[in-house]
Amino acid sequence: MLNSNGNVTTTTADYPHEVTTGGKAVIAVKLDANGKANLVLSGKDASVTPIVYEGTVLAGQDGDQATEYNAEYSARALQAKASKVTFELKHSLGLKLEALGNKEAAKYLNSKETGGRDYKVTYTDKDGKPVSVDSKVKVAIDKAGIKGNFYLLDSDGNSLPGQTINGKIYYEVSVNKDGQATFTVAGDTANDYVTPVVFVDNGATKNELDKNDLQATSDITYFVEKVTYSAQLVALGADGKPVKSALADGNDYIEFVYKLVDQNGKPRRASDATSVTFNVSAGAGTLVLPDGTEIAPDGKESITKTISTSDTEASVRIKAKEGSTAYVTAVGSRAGVVLPTTDPASLTGTFTSKGELVDGKAYSGLVTDVDKANHKVTLEINGKKHTLSYTDSSLYISGVVATLPNFEAELNIGDTVQYVPGKTPYFDITNNVAPDTTAPVLSSAKYQASKAAVPGAKAGVTIQGIKFTATQVGTDGNDVTIKLVDTDTTNTTASIAYDSIGKVLVVDLAGETPAGGTYAITDTLNTVITAVNAKKAVTGIEAVLDNGATGTTLATVSSGTDKTAGGVNAEAAINNSTLVLTFDEAIANTSSVNVQVTGKTLGTNPVYSWDNDKKVLTITLGAGADVAVGDVISSTGAKDASGNIQSGNVTIQ
């Protein structure tokens, strides 16, 4: 510090300065023999312009100590001035906030009709890449613009808890694997407004927003009474999540949903019922509508649904019997007025055969084989095995980015892996199991003697002179209940309904009430047969007139307890006796398995064949075979996919 005369004192200060009250502090820098010295400045939240000047040695002093100088600054002193230096906080991480949709958001009504507006956060590391999944970002909402109730919702529409500190409400959201998180601001009072600030709590004040936190803000949002209605068209899978494809197995489906939404795409009821017409066009394969109606390849059908004033959406579920596409549009109208075109205007769903995998769709697969030398893994997905390369792929372990060595170190047979095919495939080990060290076991050996073929038979039942028969041979056709009812007195032809789960076929007979007469059934045996056969592709039941019956006879209501019976599965002939060996897990080296029965022979040129799962070995015995039930059979050399070797024996049953 300097005294009032400018002389250097022994009093110290934290940094050089000059204040309006007169206090001054300087730094004394001692030069080396070459007249040089280094001066390093550091600071925080400040800007300075360093000036270095020569002080004056006090009379009678030799200038060895700083206190032997007068350091009063003079414009005439020998001096040098450096450029301005600014000390400010530099964040290495990246944070961005984007406001989506309309800034005038519909106000909150309830947990389903939330109104509000979405914001999207993007959080990146120093290299500009997404941070780890589930990294936290805080959201600050200033209460100054809020008079009513405020809600901050996560991407699933769930209300998040907040903490109020010094006039601000603080929330926390987690980012996904792409380093992003979406949240919704919502308020139940018109004219309230908010401007969200997202931040990483790395500044000066813990749990509160301060100027040193890494932060980002975006557009203001106002909550308003006015609702501008529009409509969305979405495609959902059986799990209720958005999909682009489903299996063409007659069971899996794509549900096309028409949603009434507000100006920011949030569900909102209307004051009047809304009529929605779904227009469905089939691709190269047959589609099936909810009522069993089939749309032939390149065919079209329309289905009309109603959205009541207590709901916000209507939908139609579409299945496929074979590979195809479903092109769907939907048109809504209310009180005779056609509503705006949906967003998007149309959707196309793809129905694939069981073995196909579609780019962009997430699949959960069981690891059945691993080839780390070639960076390949075999996943069983929907009952089919797919051998996939994970080279040049996005690799994760429980949602956390993984290197190739780390991924392979954790990858074991029995793991569950989420796989998303595409230009850059995605692999995530979601369930990791310990490495397999257990050898396969020969579980059983069964002897089957040769036998004649069984032709099989179709199930059937006769009701009122109509013989109802399964269209296919086998026991699956047994126990189908067939009912002739008359519950609809307005239909002019017999209608067919089939419950495939309960195995019930209902024929609702037609009738009429002539002028001045009484109601009576008009369906004959012939017209019932025609109606049943028109739906046999769906029901699996066909009908013919039984011997001795008259087709013009009027049908009547049946007891409702008649069931098909007599179906028998066909069985092929066994020309040679066989041994069937079953292992408890798949065998990787099927050609190296050695089977022996001590003291017995499997005959001349026995034939070995494995099932698709490589667990069951069928040996067709050759001529002269003398093995029998009770003999002990041994198997050696069988390896599982992990290299564990089987040995041991069992008694033939």
Short mmCIF file of C-alpha atoms in Angstrom, two decimals, residues 181-624:
data_model
loop_
_atom_site.label_atom_id
_atom_site.label_comp_id
_atom_site.label_asym_id
_atom_site.label_seq_id
_atom_site.Cartn_x
_atom_site.Cartn_y
_atom_site.Cartn_z
CA ALA A 181 -34.66 -33.61 -22.68
CA THR A 182 -38.10 -32.20 -23.47
CA PHE A 183 -40.29 -30.55 -20.86
CA THR A 184 -43.61 -28.70 -20.95
CA VAL A 185 -44.53 -25.49 -19.16
CA ALA A 186 -48.23 -25.22 -18.26
CA GLY A 187 -50.37 -22.85 -16.22
CA ASP A 188 -54.06 -22.79 -15.30
CA THR A 189 -54.51 -19.00 -15.28
CA ALA A 190 -54.90 -16.89 -18.39
CA ASN A 191 -52.33 -14.10 -18.90
CA ASP A 192 -49.72 -15.79 -16.71
CA TYR A 193 -46.33 -16.03 -18.43
CA VAL A 194 -42.95 -17.72 -17.96
CA THR A 195 -39.49 -17.64 -19.53
CA PRO A 196 -37.66 -20.85 -18.55
CA VAL A 197 -33.94 -20.82 -17.86
CA VAL A 198 -32.08 -24.14 -17.96
CA PHE A 199 -28.76 -24.39 -16.17
CA VAL A 200 -26.07 -26.67 -14.83
CA ASP A 201 -25.48 -25.91 -11.17
CA ASN A 202 -21.72 -25.24 -11.43
CA GLY A 203 -21.61 -21.59 -10.36
CA ALA A 204 -21.21 -19.78 -7.07
CA THR A 205 -24.53 -20.54 -5.34
CA LYS A 206 -25.60 -24.14 -4.76
CA ASN A 207 -29.16 -25.12 -5.84
CA GLU A 208 -29.83 -21.60 -7.18
CA LEU A 209 -29.30 -19.93 -10.52
CA ASP A 210 -26.44 -17.44 -10.54
CA LYS A 211 -24.51 -15.64 -13.28
CA ASN A 212 -21.65 -18.16 -13.19
CA ASP A 213 -23.84 -21.21 -13.90
CA LEU A 214 -23.74 -22.70 -17.38
CA GLN A 215 -27.17 -21.61 -18.59
CA ALA A 216 -29.46 -21.01 -21.55
CA THR A 217 -32.86 -19.43 -22.08
CA SER A 218 -35.37 -19.11 -24.90
CA ASP A 219 -38.70 -17.58 -25.92
CA ILE A 220 -41.37 -16.45 -23.42
CA THR A 221 -44.67 -18.40 -23.15
CA TYR A 222 -48.08 -16.88 -22.35
CA PHE A 223 -51.05 -18.96 -21.13
CA VAL A 224 -54.34 -18.02 -22.82
CA GLU A 225 -58.02 -18.97 -22.81
CA LYS A 226 -58.27 -19.35 -26.58
CA VAL A 227 -57.86 -22.85 -28.02
CA THR A 228 -57.01 -23.23 -31.71
CA TYR A 229 -58.01 -26.78 -32.56
CA SER A 230 -56.09 -29.00 -34.95
CA ALA A 231 -55.65 -32.74 -35.32
CA GLN A 232 -52.80 -35.21 -35.21
CA LEU A 233 -52.54 -38.64 -36.80
CA VAL A 234 -50.22 -41.07 -35.02
CA ALA A 235 -49.41 -44.77 -35.37
CA LEU A 236 -48.96 -46.78 -32.18
CA GLY A 237 -47.85 -50.35 -31.56
CA ALA A 238 -49.26 -52.91 -29.16
CA ASP A 239 -47.11 -51.35 -26.40
CA GLY A 240 -48.72 -47.95 -26.93
CA LYS A 241 -45.53 -46.42 -28.34
CA PRO A 242 -45.09 -44.85 -31.81
CA VAL A 243 -44.19 -47.41 -34.49
CA LYS A 244 -43.70 -47.60 -38.23
CA SER A 245 -44.07 -51.36 -38.59
CA ALA A 246 -45.60 -54.49 -37.10
CA LEU A 247 -45.49 -58.21 -37.76
CA ALA A 248 -47.78 -59.65 -40.42
CA ASP A 249 -48.90 -62.54 -38.22
CA GLY A 250 -52.61 -61.78 -37.91
CA ASN A 251 -52.17 -60.79 -34.24
CA ASP A 252 -49.75 -57.87 -34.09
CA TYR A 253 -51.30 -54.56 -35.08
CA ILE A 254 -50.76 -50.89 -35.77
CA GLU A 255 -53.27 -48.56 -34.12
CA PHE A 256 -53.87 -45.39 -36.13
CA VAL A 257 -55.09 -42.67 -33.77
CA TYR A 258 -56.81 -39.38 -34.66
CA LYS A 259 -56.22 -36.87 -31.85
CA LEU A 260 -57.92 -33.55 -31.21
CA VAL A 261 -55.17 -31.18 -30.04
CA ASP A 262 -54.65 -27.54 -29.18
CA GLN A 263 -52.27 -25.06 -30.82
CA ASN A 264 -49.24 -26.83 -29.34
CA GLY A 265 -50.29 -30.41 -30.03
CA LYS A 266 -51.68 -31.14 -26.56
CA PRO A 267 -54.91 -33.21 -26.23
CA ARG A 268 -58.04 -31.07 -25.86
CA ARG A 269 -61.74 -32.02 -25.79
CA ALA A 270 -64.23 -30.22 -27.99
CA SER A 271 -67.65 -28.95 -26.94
CA ASP A 272 -69.36 -30.98 -29.71
CA ALA A 273 -68.95 -34.59 -30.83
CA THR A 274 -66.45 -35.10 -33.66
CA SER A 275 -66.98 -37.60 -36.47
CA VAL A 276 -63.77 -39.15 -37.83
CA THR A 277 -63.52 -41.16 -41.05
CA PHE A 278 -60.42 -43.34 -41.45
CA ASN A 279 -59.57 -44.21 -45.06
CA VAL A 280 -57.39 -47.32 -45.30
CA SER A 281 -55.61 -48.53 -48.44
CA ALA A 282 -53.82 -51.89 -48.62
CA GLY A 283 -50.49 -52.56 -50.25
CA ALA A 284 -49.38 -55.88 -51.74
CA GLY A 285 -50.88 -58.02 -48.97
CA THR A 286 -54.26 -58.47 -47.27
CA LEU A 287 -55.13 -56.21 -44.31
CA VAL A 288 -57.66 -57.04 -41.59
CA LEU A 289 -59.93 -54.49 -39.90
CA PRO A 290 -61.19 -54.81 -36.29
CA ASP A 291 -64.51 -56.37 -37.35
CA GLY A 292 -62.74 -59.04 -39.38
CA THR A 293 -63.31 -57.34 -42.73
CA GLU A 294 -60.43 -58.00 -45.07
CA ILE A 295 -58.99 -55.45 -47.46
CA ALA A 296 -57.59 -57.21 -50.51
CA PRO A 297 -54.25 -56.12 -52.02
CA ASP A 298 -54.62 -52.62 -53.52
CA GLY A 299 -58.11 -52.39 -51.98
CA LYS A 300 -59.64 -49.58 -49.92
CA GLU A 301 -62.08 -49.34 -47.00
CA SER A 302 -63.45 -46.53 -44.81
CA ILE A 303 -64.30 -46.73 -41.11
CA THR A 304 -66.14 -43.98 -39.23
CA LYS A 305 -65.66 -43.40 -35.51
CA THR A 306 -67.03 -40.74 -33.12
CA ILE A 307 -65.11 -38.73 -30.53
CA SER A 308 -67.52 -37.84 -27.74
CA THR A 309 -67.32 -34.57 -25.82
CA SER A 310 -65.71 -36.47 -22.95
CA ASP A 311 -62.80 -37.77 -25.03
CA THR A 312 -60.03 -36.46 -27.28
CA GLU A 313 -59.31 -39.25 -29.77
CA ALA A 314 -60.59 -42.08 -31.95
CA SER A 315 -58.61 -44.97 -33.43
CA VAL A 316 -58.65 -48.02 -35.66
CA ARG A 317 -56.44 -51.11 -35.26
CA ILE A 318 -55.18 -52.75 -38.42
CA LYS A 319 -53.61 -56.19 -38.74
CA ALA A 320 -52.14 -58.06 -41.70
CA LYS A 321 -52.17 -61.70 -42.78
CA GLU A 322 -49.09 -61.25 -44.98
CA GLY A 323 -46.44 -58.68 -45.78
CA SER A 324 -48.14 -55.44 -46.77
CA THR A 325 -48.51 -51.71 -46.11
CA ALA A 326 -51.42 -49.73 -44.73
CA TYR A 327 -51.81 -46.20 -46.11
CA VAL A 328 -54.13 -44.25 -43.79
CA THR A 329 -55.73 -40.82 -43.86
CA ALA A 330 -58.32 -39.45 -41.44
CA VAL A 331 -60.86 -36.67 -41.85
CA GLY A 332 -62.67 -35.11 -38.89
CA SER A 333 -65.82 -33.00 -38.90
CA ARG A 334 -67.89 -31.34 -36.21
CA ALA A 335 -71.43 -30.00 -36.68
CA GLY A 336 -71.03 -30.44 -40.43
CA VAL A 337 -67.77 -28.46 -40.58
CA VAL A 338 -64.65 -30.29 -41.81
CA LEU A 339 -61.69 -29.80 -39.46
CA PRO A 340 -58.16 -28.93 -40.62
CA THR A 341 -56.05 -31.64 -42.24
CA THR A 342 -54.23 -33.85 -39.76
CA ASP A 343 -50.55 -33.49 -39.00
CA PRO A 344 -49.19 -35.43 -40.80
CA ALA A 345 -51.76 -35.62 -43.60
CA SER A 346 -51.26 -39.39 -43.91
CA LEU A 347 -49.35 -42.28 -42.38
CA THR A 348 -48.01 -45.51 -43.82
CA GLY A 349 -47.54 -48.57 -41.63
CA THR A 350 -45.47 -51.52 -42.80
CA PHE A 351 -46.35 -55.12 -41.96
CA THR A 352 -43.32 -57.36 -42.24
CA SER A 353 -42.85 -61.09 -42.22
CA LYS A 354 -41.63 -62.60 -38.95
CA GLY A 355 -37.97 -62.64 -39.95
CA GLU A 356 -37.59 -59.07 -41.19
CA LEU A 357 -36.09 -56.24 -39.14
CA VAL A 358 -37.01 -52.65 -39.95
CA ASP A 359 -34.55 -49.75 -39.85
CA GLY A 360 -35.23 -47.36 -36.99
CA LYS A 361 -37.31 -49.80 -34.94
CA ALA A 362 -35.99 -50.93 -31.56
CA TYR A 363 -35.83 -54.68 -30.94
CA SER A 364 -35.03 -56.58 -27.77
CA GLY A 365 -32.93 -59.65 -28.49
CA LEU A 366 -31.45 -62.51 -26.48
CA VAL A 367 -27.76 -63.17 -27.12
CA THR A 368 -27.43 -66.78 -28.31
CA ASP A 369 -23.90 -66.65 -29.75
CA VAL A 370 -20.90 -64.31 -29.66
CA ASP A 371 -18.01 -64.13 -32.15
CA LYS A 372 -15.71 -61.53 -30.65
CA ALA A 373 -12.92 -62.32 -33.12
CA ASN A 374 -15.11 -60.99 -35.94
CA HIS A 375 -17.13 -58.55 -33.79
CA LYS A 376 -20.43 -60.34 -34.37
CA VAL A 377 -23.31 -61.26 -32.09
CA THR A 378 -26.33 -63.50 -32.69
CA LEU A 379 -29.60 -62.16 -31.31
CA GLU A 380 -32.85 -64.09 -31.09
CA ILE A 381 -35.61 -61.61 -31.94
CA ASN A 382 -39.25 -62.65 -32.22
CA GLY A 383 -38.22 -66.29 -32.41
CA LYS A 384 -35.70 -65.81 -35.24
CA LYS A 385 -31.92 -65.62 -34.91
CA HIS A 386 -30.00 -62.78 -36.53
CA THR A 387 -26.19 -62.72 -36.72
CA LEU A 388 -25.18 -59.05 -36.66
CA SER A 389 -21.91 -57.14 -36.89
CA TYR A 390 -21.41 -54.46 -34.25
CA THR A 391 -18.39 -52.93 -36.02
CA ASP A 392 -18.92 -49.21 -36.75
CA SER A 393 -21.98 -49.17 -34.48
CA SER A 394 -23.18 -47.07 -31.55
CA LEU A 395 -22.38 -49.18 -28.50
CA TYR A 396 -23.92 -48.77 -25.05
CA ILE A 397 -24.04 -50.61 -21.73
CA SER A 398 -27.22 -49.84 -19.77
CA GLY A 399 -27.64 -46.60 -21.70
CA VAL A 400 -24.04 -45.41 -21.16
CA VAL A 401 -21.76 -44.97 -24.17
CA ALA A 402 -19.19 -47.80 -24.37
CA THR A 403 -15.99 -48.39 -26.30
CA LEU A 404 -15.62 -51.54 -28.39
CA PRO A 405 -13.29 -53.25 -25.85
CA ASN A 406 -15.62 -52.40 -22.94
CA PHE A 407 -18.69 -53.57 -24.88
CA GLU A 408 -17.08 -56.91 -25.74
CA ALA A 409 -15.82 -57.40 -22.20
CA GLU A 410 -19.42 -57.29 -20.95
CA LEU A 411 -21.08 -59.15 -23.84
CA ASN A 412 -22.07 -62.71 -22.89
CA ILE A 413 -24.45 -65.37 -24.10
CA GLY A 414 -27.74 -64.89 -22.26
CA ASP A 415 -27.49 -61.08 -22.21
CA THR A 416 -30.41 -58.99 -23.41
CA VAL A 417 -29.46 -56.44 -26.05
CA GLN A 418 -31.57 -53.63 -27.46
CA TYR A 419 -30.84 -53.40 -31.17
CA VAL A 420 -31.88 -50.67 -33.61
CA PRO A 421 -30.94 -51.42 -37.23
CA GLY A 422 -30.02 -48.55 -39.52
CA LYS A 423 -27.12 -46.75 -41.19
CA THR A 424 -25.33 -46.71 -37.83
CA PRO A 425 -26.72 -49.70 -35.88
CA TYR A 426 -27.40 -49.25 -32.17
CA PHE A 427 -26.52 -51.93 -29.59
CA ASP A 428 -27.22 -51.55 -25.87
CA ILE A 429 -26.60 -54.35 -23.34
CA THR A 430 -29.68 -53.78 -21.17
CA ASN A 431 -29.40 -56.93 -19.07
CA ASN A 432 -25.94 -58.35 -18.43
CA VAL A 433 -25.48 -61.92 -17.13
CA ALA A 434 -22.41 -63.69 -15.85
CA PRO A 435 -20.38 -65.70 -18.41
CA ASP A 436 -21.61 -69.25 -19.03
CA THR A 437 -19.28 -71.85 -17.47
CA THR A 438 -21.75 -74.74 -17.35
CA ALA A 439 -21.33 -77.66 -19.77
CA PRO A 440 -24.36 -78.84 -21.76
CA VAL A 441 -26.21 -81.88 -20.42
CA LEU A 442 -27.74 -84.80 -22.32
CA SER A 443 -31.19 -84.67 -20.73
CA SER A 444 -32.93 -87.67 -22.29
CA ALA A 445 -32.86 -90.34 -25.00
CA LYS A 446 -36.13 -91.77 -26.31
CA TYR A 447 -36.65 -94.75 -28.59
CA GLN A 448 -39.43 -94.60 -31.17
CA ALA A 449 -40.33 -97.75 -33.10
CA SER A 450 -41.53 -97.54 -36.70
CA LYS A 451 -45.27 -97.05 -37.20
CA ALA A 452 -47.89 -96.44 -39.86
CA ALA A 453 -49.10 -92.99 -40.84
CA VAL A 454 -52.15 -91.36 -39.19
CA PRO A 455 -54.22 -89.51 -41.81
CA GLY A 456 -55.85 -87.06 -39.40
CA ALA A 457 -59.42 -85.76 -39.44
CA LYS A 458 -61.38 -82.51 -39.40
CA ALA A 459 -63.54 -81.60 -36.41
CA GLY A 460 -67.24 -81.05 -37.02
CA VAL A 461 -70.78 -80.92 -35.67
CA THR A 462 -74.24 -81.14 -37.31
CA ILE A 463 -76.99 -78.68 -36.30
CA GLN A 464 -80.47 -78.69 -37.89
CA GLY A 465 -79.25 -80.42 -41.04
CA ILE A 466 -76.17 -78.23 -41.48
CA LYS A 467 -72.79 -79.92 -41.12
CA PHE A 468 -70.28 -77.42 -39.69
CA THR A 469 -66.68 -78.56 -40.29
CA ALA A 470 -63.22 -77.14 -39.56
CA THR A 471 -61.41 -76.10 -42.72
CA GLN A 472 -58.17 -77.73 -41.52
CA VAL A 473 -57.30 -81.19 -40.26
CA GLY A 474 -56.28 -81.39 -36.59
CA THR A 475 -57.27 -81.00 -32.98
CA ASP A 476 -57.23 -77.17 -33.22
CA GLY A 477 -60.69 -77.42 -34.78
CA ASN A 478 -62.17 -79.19 -31.75
CA ASP A 479 -64.36 -77.47 -29.14
CA VAL A 480 -65.63 -74.60 -31.29
CA THR A 481 -69.08 -73.67 -29.91
CA ILE A 482 -71.56 -72.89 -32.69
CA LYS A 483 -74.68 -70.90 -31.86
CA LEU A 484 -77.64 -70.00 -34.03
CA VAL A 485 -79.28 -66.97 -32.42
CA ASP A 486 -81.80 -64.29 -33.34
CA THR A 487 -80.81 -61.18 -31.39
CA ASP A 488 -81.00 -58.68 -34.28
CA THR A 489 -84.57 -58.36 -35.58
CA THR A 490 -83.58 -55.80 -38.22
CA ASN A 491 -80.97 -57.70 -40.24
CA THR A 492 -82.06 -59.00 -43.64
CA THR A 493 -79.32 -61.64 -44.00
CA ALA A 494 -77.58 -63.83 -41.47
CA SER A 495 -74.53 -62.16 -39.83
CA ILE A 496 -71.45 -64.00 -38.58
CA ALA A 497 -69.33 -63.15 -35.52
CA TYR A 498 -66.33 -65.17 -34.33
CA ASP A 499 -64.44 -65.03 -31.03
CA SER A 500 -61.08 -66.64 -31.78
CA ILE A 501 -60.01 -66.60 -28.11
CA GLY A 502 -63.18 -68.18 -26.70
CA LYS A 503 -63.65 -70.29 -29.89
CA VAL A 504 -67.30 -69.29 -30.37
CA LEU A 505 -69.00 -68.89 -33.77
CA VAL A 506 -72.32 -67.00 -33.64
CA VAL A 507 -74.79 -66.99 -36.55
CA ASP A 508 -77.37 -64.22 -36.01
CA LEU A 509 -80.39 -65.28 -38.10
CA ALA A 510 -82.36 -62.84 -40.24
CA GLY A 511 -86.09 -62.28 -40.05
CA GLU A 512 -88.84 -59.86 -40.92
CA THR A 513 -92.27 -58.69 -39.83
CA PRO A 514 -94.71 -58.67 -42.76
CA ALA A 515 -97.39 -56.01 -42.95
CA GLY A 516 -100.07 -56.82 -40.44
CA GLY A 517 -98.22 -59.98 -39.38
CA THR A 518 -95.81 -61.10 -36.70
CA TYR A 519 -92.04 -61.33 -36.79
CA ALA A 520 -90.52 -64.59 -38.08
CA ILE A 521 -87.06 -65.92 -39.03
CA THR A 522 -86.58 -65.94 -42.81
CA ASP A 523 -83.15 -67.58 -43.05
CA THR A 524 -83.10 -71.06 -44.58
CA LEU A 525 -80.44 -73.71 -44.14
CA ASN A 526 -79.06 -72.69 -47.55
CA THR A 527 -78.76 -68.97 -46.66
CA VAL A 528 -77.05 -69.84 -43.35
CA ILE A 529 -74.55 -72.04 -45.20
CA THR A 530 -73.83 -69.21 -47.65
CA ALA A 531 -73.22 -66.71 -44.80
CA VAL A 532 -70.92 -69.12 -42.89
CA ASN A 533 -68.84 -69.96 -45.94
CA ALA A 534 -68.38 -66.26 -46.79
CA LYS A 535 -66.42 -65.88 -43.54
CA LYS A 536 -64.62 -69.24 -43.42
CA ALA A 537 -61.23 -67.66 -44.11
CA VAL A 538 -61.61 -65.74 -40.85
CA THR A 539 -63.45 -68.32 -38.71
CA GLY A 540 -61.84 -71.55 -39.97
CA ILE A 541 -65.32 -73.12 -40.14
CA GLU A 542 -67.21 -74.08 -43.31
CA ALA A 543 -70.71 -75.50 -43.77
CA VAL A 544 -72.52 -77.94 -46.12
CA LEU A 545 -76.02 -79.38 -46.22
CA ASP A 546 -76.12 -82.72 -44.41
CA ASN A 547 -77.36 -85.81 -46.22
CA GLY A 548 -81.16 -85.96 -46.21
CA ALA A 549 -81.64 -82.31 -45.20
CA THR A 550 -83.63 -79.83 -47.30
CA GLY A 551 -81.92 -76.51 -48.00
CA THR A 552 -85.16 -74.49 -48.08
CA THR A 553 -86.05 -75.48 -44.54
CA LEU A 554 -86.21 -72.44 -42.25
CA ALA A 555 -83.44 -72.27 -39.67
CA THR A 556 -84.26 -71.95 -35.98
CA VAL A 557 -82.44 -70.82 -32.85
CA SER A 558 -80.15 -73.58 -31.55
CA SER A 559 -79.39 -74.66 -28.00
CA GLY A 560 -76.07 -72.78 -28.03
CA THR A 561 -74.17 -75.73 -26.59
CA ASP A 562 -73.15 -77.54 -29.78
CA LYS A 563 -69.39 -77.97 -30.16
CA THR A 564 -67.18 -79.36 -32.91
CA ALA A 565 -65.38 -82.61 -32.16
CA GLY A 566 -63.47 -85.42 -33.84
CA GLY A 567 -60.46 -83.44 -35.04
CA VAL A 568 -57.30 -85.57 -35.18
CA ASN A 569 -53.77 -84.43 -35.99
CA ALA A 570 -52.15 -86.11 -38.96
CA GLU A 571 -48.96 -88.06 -38.24
CA ALA A 572 -46.44 -89.17 -40.80
CA ALA A 573 -45.33 -92.75 -40.95
CA ILE A 574 -42.09 -93.71 -39.21
CA ASN A 575 -40.41 -96.12 -41.61
CA ASN A 576 -37.35 -96.65 -39.46
CA SER A 577 -36.98 -96.71 -35.70
CA THR A 578 -35.40 -93.57 -34.20
CA LEU A 579 -33.50 -92.38 -31.17
CA VAL A 580 -34.26 -88.83 -30.07
CA LEU A 581 -31.57 -87.23 -27.89
CA THR A 582 -32.39 -83.97 -26.11
CA PHE A 583 -29.74 -81.58 -24.70
CA ASP A 584 -30.51 -78.79 -22.21
CA GLU A 585 -28.95 -76.11 -24.42
CA ALA A 586 -27.97 -75.50 -28.03
CA ILE A 587 -24.96 -77.45 -29.31
CA ALA A 588 -22.51 -75.36 -31.35
CA ASN A 589 -20.48 -78.20 -32.96
CA THR A 590 -23.20 -80.61 -34.06
CA SER A 591 -20.99 -82.42 -36.58
CA SER A 592 -18.48 -83.38 -33.85
CA VAL A 593 -20.90 -85.05 -31.43
CA ASN A 594 -20.14 -88.75 -30.89
CA VAL A 595 -22.98 -91.11 -29.83
CA GLN A 596 -22.42 -94.71 -28.69
CA VAL A 597 -24.30 -97.57 -27.00
CA THR A 598 -21.83 -99.99 -25.44
CA GLY A 599 -22.15 -103.49 -26.90
CA LYS A 600 -24.91 -102.41 -29.32
CA THR A 601 -25.05 -100.97 -32.83
CA LEU A 602 -27.05 -98.11 -34.36
CA GLY A 603 -27.26 -100.11 -37.58
CA THR A 604 -25.81 -99.59 -41.03
CA ASN A 605 -25.51 -95.93 -42.11
CA PRO A 606 -27.68 -94.31 -39.41
CA VAL A 607 -28.84 -90.76 -40.28
CA TYR A 608 -28.22 -87.86 -37.87
CA SER A 609 -30.38 -84.72 -38.00
CA TRP A 610 -30.62 -81.73 -35.65
CA ASP A 611 -33.60 -79.43 -35.07
CA ASN A 612 -33.32 -75.71 -35.81
CA ASP A 613 -32.49 -74.91 -32.19
CA LYS A 614 -29.62 -77.45 -32.19
CA LYS A 615 -30.95 -79.00 -28.98
CA VAL A 616 -32.57 -82.17 -30.32
CA LEU A 617 -30.67 -84.83 -32.25
CA THR A 618 -32.78 -87.41 -34.09
CA ILE A 619 -30.93 -90.58 -35.14
CA THR A 620 -32.74 -92.65 -37.76
CA LEU A 621 -31.42 -96.15 -37.07
CA GLY A 622 -29.97 -98.18 -39.92
CA ALA A 623 -30.48 -101.83 -40.89
CA GLY A 624 -29.38 -104.27 -38.20
#
